[in-house]
PDB file of C-alpha atoms and ligand atoms in Angstrom:
ATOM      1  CA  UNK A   4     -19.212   5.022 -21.990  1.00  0.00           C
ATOM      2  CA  UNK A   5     -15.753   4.593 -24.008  1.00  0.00           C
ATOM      3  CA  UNK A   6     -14.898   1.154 -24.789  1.00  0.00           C
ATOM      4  CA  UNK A   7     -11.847   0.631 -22.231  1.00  0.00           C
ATOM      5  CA  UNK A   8     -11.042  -2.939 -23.158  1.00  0.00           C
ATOM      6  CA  UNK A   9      -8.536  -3.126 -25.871  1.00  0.00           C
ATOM      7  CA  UNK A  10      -9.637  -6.228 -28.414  1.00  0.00           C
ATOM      8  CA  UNK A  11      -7.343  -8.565 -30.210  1.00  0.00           C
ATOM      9  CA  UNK A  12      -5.804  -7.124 -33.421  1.00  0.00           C
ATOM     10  CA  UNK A  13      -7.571  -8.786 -36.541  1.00  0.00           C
ATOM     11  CA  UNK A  14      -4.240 -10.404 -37.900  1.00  0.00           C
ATOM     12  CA  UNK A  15      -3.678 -12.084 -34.144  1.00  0.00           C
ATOM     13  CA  UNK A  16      -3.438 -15.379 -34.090  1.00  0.00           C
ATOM     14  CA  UNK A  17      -1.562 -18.108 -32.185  1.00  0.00           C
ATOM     15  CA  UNK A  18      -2.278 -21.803 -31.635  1.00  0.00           C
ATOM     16  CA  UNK A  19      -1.132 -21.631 -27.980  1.00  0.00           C
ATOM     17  CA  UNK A  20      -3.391 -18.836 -27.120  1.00  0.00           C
ATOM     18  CA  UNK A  21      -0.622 -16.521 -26.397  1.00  0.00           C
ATOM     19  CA  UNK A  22      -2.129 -13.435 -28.227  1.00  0.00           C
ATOM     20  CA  UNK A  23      -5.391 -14.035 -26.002  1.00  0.00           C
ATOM     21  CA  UNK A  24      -3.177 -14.280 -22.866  1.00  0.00           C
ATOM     22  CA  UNK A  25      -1.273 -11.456 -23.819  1.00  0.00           C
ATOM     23  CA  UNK A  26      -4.274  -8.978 -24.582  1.00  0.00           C
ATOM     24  CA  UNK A  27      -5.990  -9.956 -21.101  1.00  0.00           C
ATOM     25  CA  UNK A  28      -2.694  -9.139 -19.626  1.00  0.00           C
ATOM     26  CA  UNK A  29      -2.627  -5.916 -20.730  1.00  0.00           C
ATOM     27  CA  UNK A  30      -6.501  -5.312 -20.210  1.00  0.00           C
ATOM     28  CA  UNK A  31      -5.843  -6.794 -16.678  1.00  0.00           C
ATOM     29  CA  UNK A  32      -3.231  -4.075 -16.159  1.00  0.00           C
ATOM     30  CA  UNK A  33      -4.862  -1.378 -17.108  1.00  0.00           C
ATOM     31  CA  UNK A  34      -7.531  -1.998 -14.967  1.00  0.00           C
ATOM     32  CA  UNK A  35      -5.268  -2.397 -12.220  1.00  0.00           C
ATOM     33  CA  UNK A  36      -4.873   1.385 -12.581  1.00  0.00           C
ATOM     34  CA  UNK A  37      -8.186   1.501 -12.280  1.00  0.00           C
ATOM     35  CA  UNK A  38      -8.688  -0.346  -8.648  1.00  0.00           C
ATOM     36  CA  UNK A  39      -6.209   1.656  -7.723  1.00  0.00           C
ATOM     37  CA  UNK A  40      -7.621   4.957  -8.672  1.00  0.00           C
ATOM     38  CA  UNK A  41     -11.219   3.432  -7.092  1.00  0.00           C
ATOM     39  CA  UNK A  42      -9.301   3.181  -3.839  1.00  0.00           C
ATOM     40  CA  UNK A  43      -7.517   6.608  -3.569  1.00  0.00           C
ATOM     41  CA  UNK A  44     -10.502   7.714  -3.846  1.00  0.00           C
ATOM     42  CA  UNK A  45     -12.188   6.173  -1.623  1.00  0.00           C
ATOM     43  CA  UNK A  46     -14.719   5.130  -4.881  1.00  0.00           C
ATOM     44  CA  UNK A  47     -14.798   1.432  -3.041  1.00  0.00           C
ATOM     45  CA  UNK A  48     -15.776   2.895  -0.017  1.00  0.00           C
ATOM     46  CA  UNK A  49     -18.917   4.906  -1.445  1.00  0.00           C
ATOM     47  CA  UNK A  50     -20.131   1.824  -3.660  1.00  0.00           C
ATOM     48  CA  UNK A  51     -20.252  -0.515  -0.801  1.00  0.00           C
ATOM     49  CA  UNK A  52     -22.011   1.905   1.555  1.00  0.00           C
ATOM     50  CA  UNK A  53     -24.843   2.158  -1.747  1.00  0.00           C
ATOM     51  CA  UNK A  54     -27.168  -0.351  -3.363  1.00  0.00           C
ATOM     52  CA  UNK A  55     -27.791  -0.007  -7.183  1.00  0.00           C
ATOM     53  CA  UNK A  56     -26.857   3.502  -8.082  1.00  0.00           C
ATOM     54  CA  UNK A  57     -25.892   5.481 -11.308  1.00  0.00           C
ATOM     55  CA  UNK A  58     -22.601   7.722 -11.896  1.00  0.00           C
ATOM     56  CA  UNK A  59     -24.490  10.717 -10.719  1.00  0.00           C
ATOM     57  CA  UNK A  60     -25.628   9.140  -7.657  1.00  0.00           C
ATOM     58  CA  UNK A  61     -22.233   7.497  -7.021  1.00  0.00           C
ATOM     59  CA  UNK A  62     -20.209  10.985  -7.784  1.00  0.00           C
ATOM     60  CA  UNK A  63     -22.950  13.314  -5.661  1.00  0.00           C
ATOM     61  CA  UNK A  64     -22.019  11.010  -2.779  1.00  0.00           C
ATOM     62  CA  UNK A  65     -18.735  10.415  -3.368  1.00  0.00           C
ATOM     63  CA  UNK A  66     -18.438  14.631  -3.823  1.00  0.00           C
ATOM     64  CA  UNK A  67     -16.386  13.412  -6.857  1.00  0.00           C
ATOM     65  CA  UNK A  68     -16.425  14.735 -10.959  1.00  0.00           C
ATOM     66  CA  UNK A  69     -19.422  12.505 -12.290  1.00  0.00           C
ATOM     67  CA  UNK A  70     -17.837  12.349 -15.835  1.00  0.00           C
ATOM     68  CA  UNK A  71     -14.677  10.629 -14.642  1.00  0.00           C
ATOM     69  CA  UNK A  72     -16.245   8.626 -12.158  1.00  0.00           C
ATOM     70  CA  UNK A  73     -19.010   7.489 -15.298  1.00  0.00           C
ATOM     71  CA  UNK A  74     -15.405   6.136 -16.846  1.00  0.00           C
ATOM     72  CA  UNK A  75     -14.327   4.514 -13.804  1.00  0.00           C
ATOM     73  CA  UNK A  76     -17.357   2.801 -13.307  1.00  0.00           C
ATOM     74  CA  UNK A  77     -17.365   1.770 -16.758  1.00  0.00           C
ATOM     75  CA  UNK A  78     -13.987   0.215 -16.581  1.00  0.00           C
ATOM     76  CA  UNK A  79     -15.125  -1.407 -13.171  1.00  0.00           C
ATOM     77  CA  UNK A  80     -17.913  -3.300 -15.211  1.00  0.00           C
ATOM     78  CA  UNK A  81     -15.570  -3.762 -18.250  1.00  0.00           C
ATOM     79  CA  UNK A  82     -13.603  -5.726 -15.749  1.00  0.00           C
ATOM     80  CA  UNK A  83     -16.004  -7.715 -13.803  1.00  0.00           C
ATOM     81  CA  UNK A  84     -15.902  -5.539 -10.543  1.00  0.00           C
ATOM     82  CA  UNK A  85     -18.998  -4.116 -10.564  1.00  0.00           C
ATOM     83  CA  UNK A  86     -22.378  -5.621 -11.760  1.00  0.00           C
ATOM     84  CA  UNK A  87     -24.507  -3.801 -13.871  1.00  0.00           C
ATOM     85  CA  UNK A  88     -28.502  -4.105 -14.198  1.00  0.00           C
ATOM     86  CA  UNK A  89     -30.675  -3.260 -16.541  1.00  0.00           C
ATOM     87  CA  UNK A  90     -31.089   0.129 -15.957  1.00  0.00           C
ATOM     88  CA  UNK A  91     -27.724   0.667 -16.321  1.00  0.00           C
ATOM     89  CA  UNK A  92     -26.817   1.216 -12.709  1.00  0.00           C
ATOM     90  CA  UNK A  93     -24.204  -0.390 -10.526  1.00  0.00           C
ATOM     91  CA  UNK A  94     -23.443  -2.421  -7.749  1.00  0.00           C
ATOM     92  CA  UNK A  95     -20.470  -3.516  -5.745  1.00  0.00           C
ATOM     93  CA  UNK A  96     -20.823  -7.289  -4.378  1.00  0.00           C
ATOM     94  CA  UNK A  97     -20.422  -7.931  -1.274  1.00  0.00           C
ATOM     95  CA  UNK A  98     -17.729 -10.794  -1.808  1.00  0.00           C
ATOM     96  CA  UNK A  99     -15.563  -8.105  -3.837  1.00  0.00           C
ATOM     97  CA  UNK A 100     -16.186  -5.558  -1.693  1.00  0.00           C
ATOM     98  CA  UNK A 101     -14.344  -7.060   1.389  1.00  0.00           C
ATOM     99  CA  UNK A 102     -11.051  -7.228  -0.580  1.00  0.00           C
ATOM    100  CA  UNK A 103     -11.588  -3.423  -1.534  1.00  0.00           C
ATOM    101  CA  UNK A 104     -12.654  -1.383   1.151  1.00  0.00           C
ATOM    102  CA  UNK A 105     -11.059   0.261   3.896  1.00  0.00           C
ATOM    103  CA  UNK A 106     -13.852  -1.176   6.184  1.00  0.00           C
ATOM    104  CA  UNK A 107     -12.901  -4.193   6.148  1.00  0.00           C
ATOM    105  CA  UNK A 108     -11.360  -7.721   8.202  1.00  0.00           C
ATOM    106  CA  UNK A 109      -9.637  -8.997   5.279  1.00  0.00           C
ATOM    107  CA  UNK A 110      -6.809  -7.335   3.924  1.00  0.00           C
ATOM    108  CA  UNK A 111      -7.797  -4.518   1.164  1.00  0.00           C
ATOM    109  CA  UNK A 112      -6.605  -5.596  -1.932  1.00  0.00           C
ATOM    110  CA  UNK A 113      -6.764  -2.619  -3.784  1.00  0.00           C
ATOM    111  CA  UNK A 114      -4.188  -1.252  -1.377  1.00  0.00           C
ATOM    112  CA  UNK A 115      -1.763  -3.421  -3.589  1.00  0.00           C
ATOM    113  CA  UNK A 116      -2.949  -2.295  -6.864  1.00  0.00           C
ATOM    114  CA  UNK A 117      -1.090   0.947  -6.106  1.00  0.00           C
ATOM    115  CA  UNK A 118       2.519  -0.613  -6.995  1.00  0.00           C
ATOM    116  CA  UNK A 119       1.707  -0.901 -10.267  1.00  0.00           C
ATOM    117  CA  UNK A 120       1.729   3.246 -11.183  1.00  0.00           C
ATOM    118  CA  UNK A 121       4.349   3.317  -8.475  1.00  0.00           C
ATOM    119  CA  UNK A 122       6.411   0.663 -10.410  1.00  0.00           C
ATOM    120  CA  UNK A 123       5.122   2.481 -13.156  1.00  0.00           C
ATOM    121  CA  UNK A 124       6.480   5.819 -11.915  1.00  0.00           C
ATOM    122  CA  UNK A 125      10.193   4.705 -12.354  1.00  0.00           C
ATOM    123  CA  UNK A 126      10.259   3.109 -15.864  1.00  0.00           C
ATOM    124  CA  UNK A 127      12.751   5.310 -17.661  1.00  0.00           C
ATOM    125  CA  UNK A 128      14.866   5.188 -14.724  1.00  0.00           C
ATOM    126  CA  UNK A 129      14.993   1.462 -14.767  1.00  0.00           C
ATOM    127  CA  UNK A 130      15.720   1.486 -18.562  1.00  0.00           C
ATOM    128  CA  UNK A 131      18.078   4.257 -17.953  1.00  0.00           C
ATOM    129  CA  UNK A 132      19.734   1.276 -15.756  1.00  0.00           C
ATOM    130  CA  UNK A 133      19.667  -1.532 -18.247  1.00  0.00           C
ATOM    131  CA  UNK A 134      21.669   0.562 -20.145  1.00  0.00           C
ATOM    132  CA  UNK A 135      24.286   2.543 -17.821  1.00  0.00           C
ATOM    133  CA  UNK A 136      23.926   0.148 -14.391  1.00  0.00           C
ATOM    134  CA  UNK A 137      23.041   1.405 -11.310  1.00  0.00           C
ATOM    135  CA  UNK A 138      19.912   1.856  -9.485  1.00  0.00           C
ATOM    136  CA  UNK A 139      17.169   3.640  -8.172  1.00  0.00           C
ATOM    137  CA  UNK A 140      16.544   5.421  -5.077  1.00  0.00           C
ATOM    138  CA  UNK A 141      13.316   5.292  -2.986  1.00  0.00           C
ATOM    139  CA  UNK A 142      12.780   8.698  -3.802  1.00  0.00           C
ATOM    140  CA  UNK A 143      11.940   8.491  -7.781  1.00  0.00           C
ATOM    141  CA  UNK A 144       8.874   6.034  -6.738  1.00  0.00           C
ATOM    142  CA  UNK A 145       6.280   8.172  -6.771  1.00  0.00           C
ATOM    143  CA  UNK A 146       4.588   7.591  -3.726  1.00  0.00           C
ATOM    144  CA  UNK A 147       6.591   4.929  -2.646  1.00  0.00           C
ATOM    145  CA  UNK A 148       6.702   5.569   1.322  1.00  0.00           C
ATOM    146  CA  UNK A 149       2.641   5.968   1.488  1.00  0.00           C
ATOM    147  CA  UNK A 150       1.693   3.062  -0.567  1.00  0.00           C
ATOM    148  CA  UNK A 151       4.871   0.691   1.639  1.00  0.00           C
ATOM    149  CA  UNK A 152       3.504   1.921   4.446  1.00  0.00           C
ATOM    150  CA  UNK A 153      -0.624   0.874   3.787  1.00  0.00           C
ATOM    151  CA  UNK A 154       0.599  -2.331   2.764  1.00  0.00           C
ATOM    152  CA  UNK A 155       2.922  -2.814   6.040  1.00  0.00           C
ATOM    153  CA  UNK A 156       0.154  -1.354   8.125  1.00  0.00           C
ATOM    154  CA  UNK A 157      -2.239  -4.807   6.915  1.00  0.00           C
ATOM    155  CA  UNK A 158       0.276  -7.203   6.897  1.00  0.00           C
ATOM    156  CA  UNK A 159       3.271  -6.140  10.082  1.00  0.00           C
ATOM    157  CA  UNK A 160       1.060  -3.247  12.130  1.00  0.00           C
ATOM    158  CA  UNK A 161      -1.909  -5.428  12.281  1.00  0.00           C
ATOM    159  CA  UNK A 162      -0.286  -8.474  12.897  1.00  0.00           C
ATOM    160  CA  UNK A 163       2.265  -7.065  15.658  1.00  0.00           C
ATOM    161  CA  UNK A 164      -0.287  -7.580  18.779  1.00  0.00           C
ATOM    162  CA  UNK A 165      -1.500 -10.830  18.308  1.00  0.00           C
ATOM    163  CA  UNK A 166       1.294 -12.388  16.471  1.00  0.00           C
ATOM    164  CA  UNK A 167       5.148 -10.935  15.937  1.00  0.00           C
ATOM    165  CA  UNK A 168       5.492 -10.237  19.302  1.00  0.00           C
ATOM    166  CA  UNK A 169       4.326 -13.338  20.746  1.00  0.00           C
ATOM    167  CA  UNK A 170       6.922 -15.330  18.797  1.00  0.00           C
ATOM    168  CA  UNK A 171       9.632 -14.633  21.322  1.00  0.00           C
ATOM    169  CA  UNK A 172       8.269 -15.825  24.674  1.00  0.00           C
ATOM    170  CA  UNK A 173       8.512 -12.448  27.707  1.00  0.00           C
ATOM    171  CA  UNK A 174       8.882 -10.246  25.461  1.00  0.00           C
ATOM    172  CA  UNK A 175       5.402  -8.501  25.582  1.00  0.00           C
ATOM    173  CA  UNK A 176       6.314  -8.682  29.535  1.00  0.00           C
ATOM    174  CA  UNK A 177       9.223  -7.033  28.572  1.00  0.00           C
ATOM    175  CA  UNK A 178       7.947  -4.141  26.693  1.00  0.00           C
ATOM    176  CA  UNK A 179       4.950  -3.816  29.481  1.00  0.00           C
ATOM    177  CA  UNK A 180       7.928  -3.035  32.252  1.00  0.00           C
ATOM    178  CA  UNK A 181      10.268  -1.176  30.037  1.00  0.00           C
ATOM    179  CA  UNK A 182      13.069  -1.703  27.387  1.00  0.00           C
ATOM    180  CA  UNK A 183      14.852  -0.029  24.119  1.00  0.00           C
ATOM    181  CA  UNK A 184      13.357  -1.113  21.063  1.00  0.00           C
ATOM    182  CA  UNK A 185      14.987   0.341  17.745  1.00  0.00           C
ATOM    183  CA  UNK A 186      13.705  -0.620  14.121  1.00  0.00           C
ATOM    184  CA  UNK A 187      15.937  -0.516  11.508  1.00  0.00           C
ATOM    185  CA  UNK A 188      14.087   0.473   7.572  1.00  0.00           C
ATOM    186  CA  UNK A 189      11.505   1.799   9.587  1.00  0.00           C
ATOM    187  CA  UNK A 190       9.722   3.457   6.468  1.00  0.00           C
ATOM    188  CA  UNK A 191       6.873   6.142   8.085  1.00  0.00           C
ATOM    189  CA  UNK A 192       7.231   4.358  11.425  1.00  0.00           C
ATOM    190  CA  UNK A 193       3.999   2.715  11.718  1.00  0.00           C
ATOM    191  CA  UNK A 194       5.232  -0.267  13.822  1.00  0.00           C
ATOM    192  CA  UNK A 195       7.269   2.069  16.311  1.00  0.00           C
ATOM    193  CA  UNK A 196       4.369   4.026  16.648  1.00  0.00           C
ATOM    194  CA  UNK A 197       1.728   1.424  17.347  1.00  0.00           C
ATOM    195  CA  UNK A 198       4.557  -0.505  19.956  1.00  0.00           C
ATOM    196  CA  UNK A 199       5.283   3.101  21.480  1.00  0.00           C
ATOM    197  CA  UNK A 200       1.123   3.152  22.180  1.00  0.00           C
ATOM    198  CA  UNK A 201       0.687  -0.241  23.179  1.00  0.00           C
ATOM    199  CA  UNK A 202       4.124   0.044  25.536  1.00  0.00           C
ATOM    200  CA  UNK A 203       4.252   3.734  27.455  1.00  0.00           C
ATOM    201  CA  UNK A 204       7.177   2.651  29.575  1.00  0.00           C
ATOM    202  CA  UNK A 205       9.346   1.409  26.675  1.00  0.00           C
ATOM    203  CA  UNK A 206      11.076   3.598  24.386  1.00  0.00           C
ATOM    204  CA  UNK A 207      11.499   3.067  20.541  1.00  0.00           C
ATOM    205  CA  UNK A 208      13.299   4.601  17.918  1.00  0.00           C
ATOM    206  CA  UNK A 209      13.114   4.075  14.135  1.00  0.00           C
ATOM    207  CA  UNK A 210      15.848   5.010  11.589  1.00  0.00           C
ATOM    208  CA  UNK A 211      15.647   4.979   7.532  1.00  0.00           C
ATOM    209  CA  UNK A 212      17.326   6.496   4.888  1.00  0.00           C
ATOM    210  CA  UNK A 213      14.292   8.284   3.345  1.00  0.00           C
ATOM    211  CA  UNK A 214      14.089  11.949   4.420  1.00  0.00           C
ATOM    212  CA  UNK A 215      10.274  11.690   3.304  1.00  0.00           C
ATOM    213  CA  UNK A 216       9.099   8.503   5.503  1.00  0.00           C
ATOM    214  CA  UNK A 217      11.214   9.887   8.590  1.00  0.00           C
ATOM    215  CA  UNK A 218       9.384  13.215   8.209  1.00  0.00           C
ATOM    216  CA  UNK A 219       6.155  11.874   8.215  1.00  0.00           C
ATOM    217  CA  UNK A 220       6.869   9.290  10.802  1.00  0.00           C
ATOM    218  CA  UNK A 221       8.296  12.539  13.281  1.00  0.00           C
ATOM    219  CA  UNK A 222       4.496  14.551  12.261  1.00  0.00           C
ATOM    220  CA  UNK A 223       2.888  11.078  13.210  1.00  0.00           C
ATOM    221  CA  UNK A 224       4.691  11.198  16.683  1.00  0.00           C
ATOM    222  CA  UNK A 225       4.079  14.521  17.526  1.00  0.00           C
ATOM    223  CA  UNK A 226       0.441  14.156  16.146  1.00  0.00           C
ATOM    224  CA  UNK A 227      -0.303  11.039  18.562  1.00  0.00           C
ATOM    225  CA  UNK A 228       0.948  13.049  21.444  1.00  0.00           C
ATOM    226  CA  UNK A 229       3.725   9.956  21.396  1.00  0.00           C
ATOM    227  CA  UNK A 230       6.818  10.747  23.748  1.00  0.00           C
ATOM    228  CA  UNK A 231       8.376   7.604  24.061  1.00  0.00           C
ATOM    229  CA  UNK A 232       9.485   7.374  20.451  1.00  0.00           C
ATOM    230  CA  UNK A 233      12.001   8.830  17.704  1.00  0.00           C
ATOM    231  CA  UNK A 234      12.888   9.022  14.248  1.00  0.00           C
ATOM    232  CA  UNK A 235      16.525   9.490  12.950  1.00  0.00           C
ATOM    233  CA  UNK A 236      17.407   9.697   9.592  1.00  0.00           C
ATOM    234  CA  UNK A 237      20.141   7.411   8.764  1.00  0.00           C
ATOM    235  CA  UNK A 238      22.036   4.809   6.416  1.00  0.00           C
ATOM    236  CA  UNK A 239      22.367   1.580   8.263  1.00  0.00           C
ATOM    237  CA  UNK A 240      24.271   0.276   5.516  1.00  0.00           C
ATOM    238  CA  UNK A 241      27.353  -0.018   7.718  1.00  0.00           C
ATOM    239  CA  UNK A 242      25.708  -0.496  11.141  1.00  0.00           C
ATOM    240  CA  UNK A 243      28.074  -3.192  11.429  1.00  0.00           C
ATOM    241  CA  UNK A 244      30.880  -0.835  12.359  1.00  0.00           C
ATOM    242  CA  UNK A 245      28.719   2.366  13.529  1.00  0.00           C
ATOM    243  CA  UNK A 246      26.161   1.429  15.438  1.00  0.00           C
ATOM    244  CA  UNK A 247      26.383   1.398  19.156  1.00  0.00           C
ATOM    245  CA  UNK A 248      26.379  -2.619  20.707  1.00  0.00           C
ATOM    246  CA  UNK A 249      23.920  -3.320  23.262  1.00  0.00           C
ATOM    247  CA  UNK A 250      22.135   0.274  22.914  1.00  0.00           C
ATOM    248  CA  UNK A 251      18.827  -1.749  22.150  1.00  0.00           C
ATOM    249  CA  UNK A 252      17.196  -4.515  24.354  1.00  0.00           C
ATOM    250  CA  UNK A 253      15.265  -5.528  20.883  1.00  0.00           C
ATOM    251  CA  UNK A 254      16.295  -4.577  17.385  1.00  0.00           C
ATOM    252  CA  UNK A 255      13.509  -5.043  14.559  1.00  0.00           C
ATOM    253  CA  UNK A 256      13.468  -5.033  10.970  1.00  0.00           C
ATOM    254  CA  UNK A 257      10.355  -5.536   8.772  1.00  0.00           C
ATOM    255  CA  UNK A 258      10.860  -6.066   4.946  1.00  0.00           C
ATOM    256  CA  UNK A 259      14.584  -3.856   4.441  1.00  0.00           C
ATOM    257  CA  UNK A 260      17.208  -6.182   5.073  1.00  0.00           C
ATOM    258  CA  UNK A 261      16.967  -7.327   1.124  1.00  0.00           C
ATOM    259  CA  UNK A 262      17.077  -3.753   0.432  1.00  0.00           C
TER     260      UNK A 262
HETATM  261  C1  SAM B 323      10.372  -2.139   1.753  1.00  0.00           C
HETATM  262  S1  SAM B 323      10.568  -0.730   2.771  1.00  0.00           S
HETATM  263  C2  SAM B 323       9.906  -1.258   4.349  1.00  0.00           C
HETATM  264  C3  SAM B 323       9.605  -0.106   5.268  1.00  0.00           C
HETATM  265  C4  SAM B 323       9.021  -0.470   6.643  1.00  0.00           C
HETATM  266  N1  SAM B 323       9.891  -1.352   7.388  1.00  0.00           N
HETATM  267  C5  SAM B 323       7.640  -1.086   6.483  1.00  0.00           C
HETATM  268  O1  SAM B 323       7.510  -2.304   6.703  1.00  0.00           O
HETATM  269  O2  SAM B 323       6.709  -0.349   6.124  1.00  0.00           O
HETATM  270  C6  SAM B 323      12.330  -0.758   3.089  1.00  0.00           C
HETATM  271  C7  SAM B 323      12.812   0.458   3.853  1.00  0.00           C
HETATM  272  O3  SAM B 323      14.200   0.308   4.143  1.00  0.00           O
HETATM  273  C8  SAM B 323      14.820   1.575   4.011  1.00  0.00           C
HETATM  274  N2  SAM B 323      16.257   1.367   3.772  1.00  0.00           N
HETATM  275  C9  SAM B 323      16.823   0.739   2.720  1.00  0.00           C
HETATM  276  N3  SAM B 323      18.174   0.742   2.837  1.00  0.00           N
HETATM  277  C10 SAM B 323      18.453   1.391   4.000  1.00  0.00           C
HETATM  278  C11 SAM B 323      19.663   1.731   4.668  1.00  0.00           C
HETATM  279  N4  SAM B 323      20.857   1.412   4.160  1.00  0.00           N
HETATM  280  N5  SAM B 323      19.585   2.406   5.834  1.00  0.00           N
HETATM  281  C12 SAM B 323      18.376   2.746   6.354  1.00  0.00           C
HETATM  282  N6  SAM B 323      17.196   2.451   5.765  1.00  0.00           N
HETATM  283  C13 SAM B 323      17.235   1.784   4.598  1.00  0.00           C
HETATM  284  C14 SAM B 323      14.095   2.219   2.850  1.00  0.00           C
HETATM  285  O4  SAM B 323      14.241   3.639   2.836  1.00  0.00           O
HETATM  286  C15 SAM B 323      12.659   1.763   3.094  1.00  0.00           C
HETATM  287  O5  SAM B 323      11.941   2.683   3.870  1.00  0.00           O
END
């Protein structure tokens, strides 16, 4: 096993303990990496279905390449993930594994450890900003649309049911008998699509500027056998002047109106 925590330089020192701090920073980045490759995966998933195993073991079931998942698991012990025995095999506790598994009633963590190589992704084109202005599309994150659209689908999907909806009194009524619901930002789609299940006799529609997220959202549809929703692909930037008043009996927008 490779040593994956980088150590303090010999000539560090500071009386504040800002080299220490800034070494564990980086360590704790790196391994953020890590939790993220562990849940692409689906390395979290295997460990917590397995008592103590060994990279073979873990790799076998996983149907993964045991020599990179040796390093992973290494790096997962480096950074107090994992427990190791004596014997040199591992274990996933339960009180971490309910932050990093799919299978789960708390939200999955490691879901979020993704934006770091996404943020990652986009580095030169940020510094390409600091020095000409401008920005940067959706569509240089790598992976942007997938990783938004996990995280939305544990903290707006989920909550949607039991929670959103119920925060303007009749509306669930509403929905149950019929209206026009249109979501503006609507990423893959993943809150039209779970309303346009819950609600057969409403119809929804869901309109974003990425190309990518619309496509997938339109597959989704079709996929769920979903009539009773849409996708458009569209910059609502001046939906002020363009867009149609009163077409919608309900208009929603989760996380885009910053944007
Ligand atoms: C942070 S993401 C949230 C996506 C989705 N609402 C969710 O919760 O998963 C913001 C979304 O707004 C979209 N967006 C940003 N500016 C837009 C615009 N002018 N017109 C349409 N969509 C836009 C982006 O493409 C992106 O999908």
């Amino acid at each position: 096993m490779c040593n994956t925590a980088i150590t303090m330089p010999q000539t560090a020192s500071s009386e504040t303990g800002f080299d220490e701090w800034f070494v564990t920073s980086l360590n704790n980045g790196a391994l953020m990496m890590m939790l993220s490759i562990g849940h692409r995966t689906g390395l979290f998933d295997t460990l917590s279905e397995m008592d103590w195993t060994d990279s073979a073991g873990l790799a076998k079931r996983a149907d993964l390449n045991e020599r990179y998942v040796r390093e992973w698991l290494g790096a997962m012990a480096t950074g107090e993930v994992v427990e190791v025995d004596e014997n040199g095999r591992y274990r996933l506790p339960g009180d971490h594994a309910q932050f990093l598994t799919r299978d789960t009633d708390l939200d999955n963590l490691a879901v979020m450890a993704q934006y770091i190589s996404v943020l990652g992704s986009v580095e030169d084109d940020i510094v390409e900003c600091f020095r000409n202005g401008g920005g940067v599309p959706y569509e240089k994150y790598t992976r942007f649309h997938e990783v938004m659209a996990e995280d939305s689908g544990m903290t707006v999907v989920d909550a949607l049911e039991d929670h959103i909806l119920p925060l303007i009194p009749g509306l669930t009524e509403k929905l149950q008998h019929g209206i026009s619901v249109l979501d503006v930002g609507c990423g893959r789609g993943r809150a039209m699509l779970k309303l346009a299940g819950l609600f057969p006799k409403s119809t929804f529609k869901g309109l974003d500027l990425s190309e990518e997220a619309i496509s997938w959202a339109r597959a989704e549809a079709k996929k769920q056998g979903l009539g009773n929703v849409e996708f458009e692909i569209r910059d609502a930037s001046d939906f002020d002047q363009t867009g149609e008043p009163e077409a919608h009996d309900f208009v929603t927008t989760f996380d885009a109106v910053h944007d």
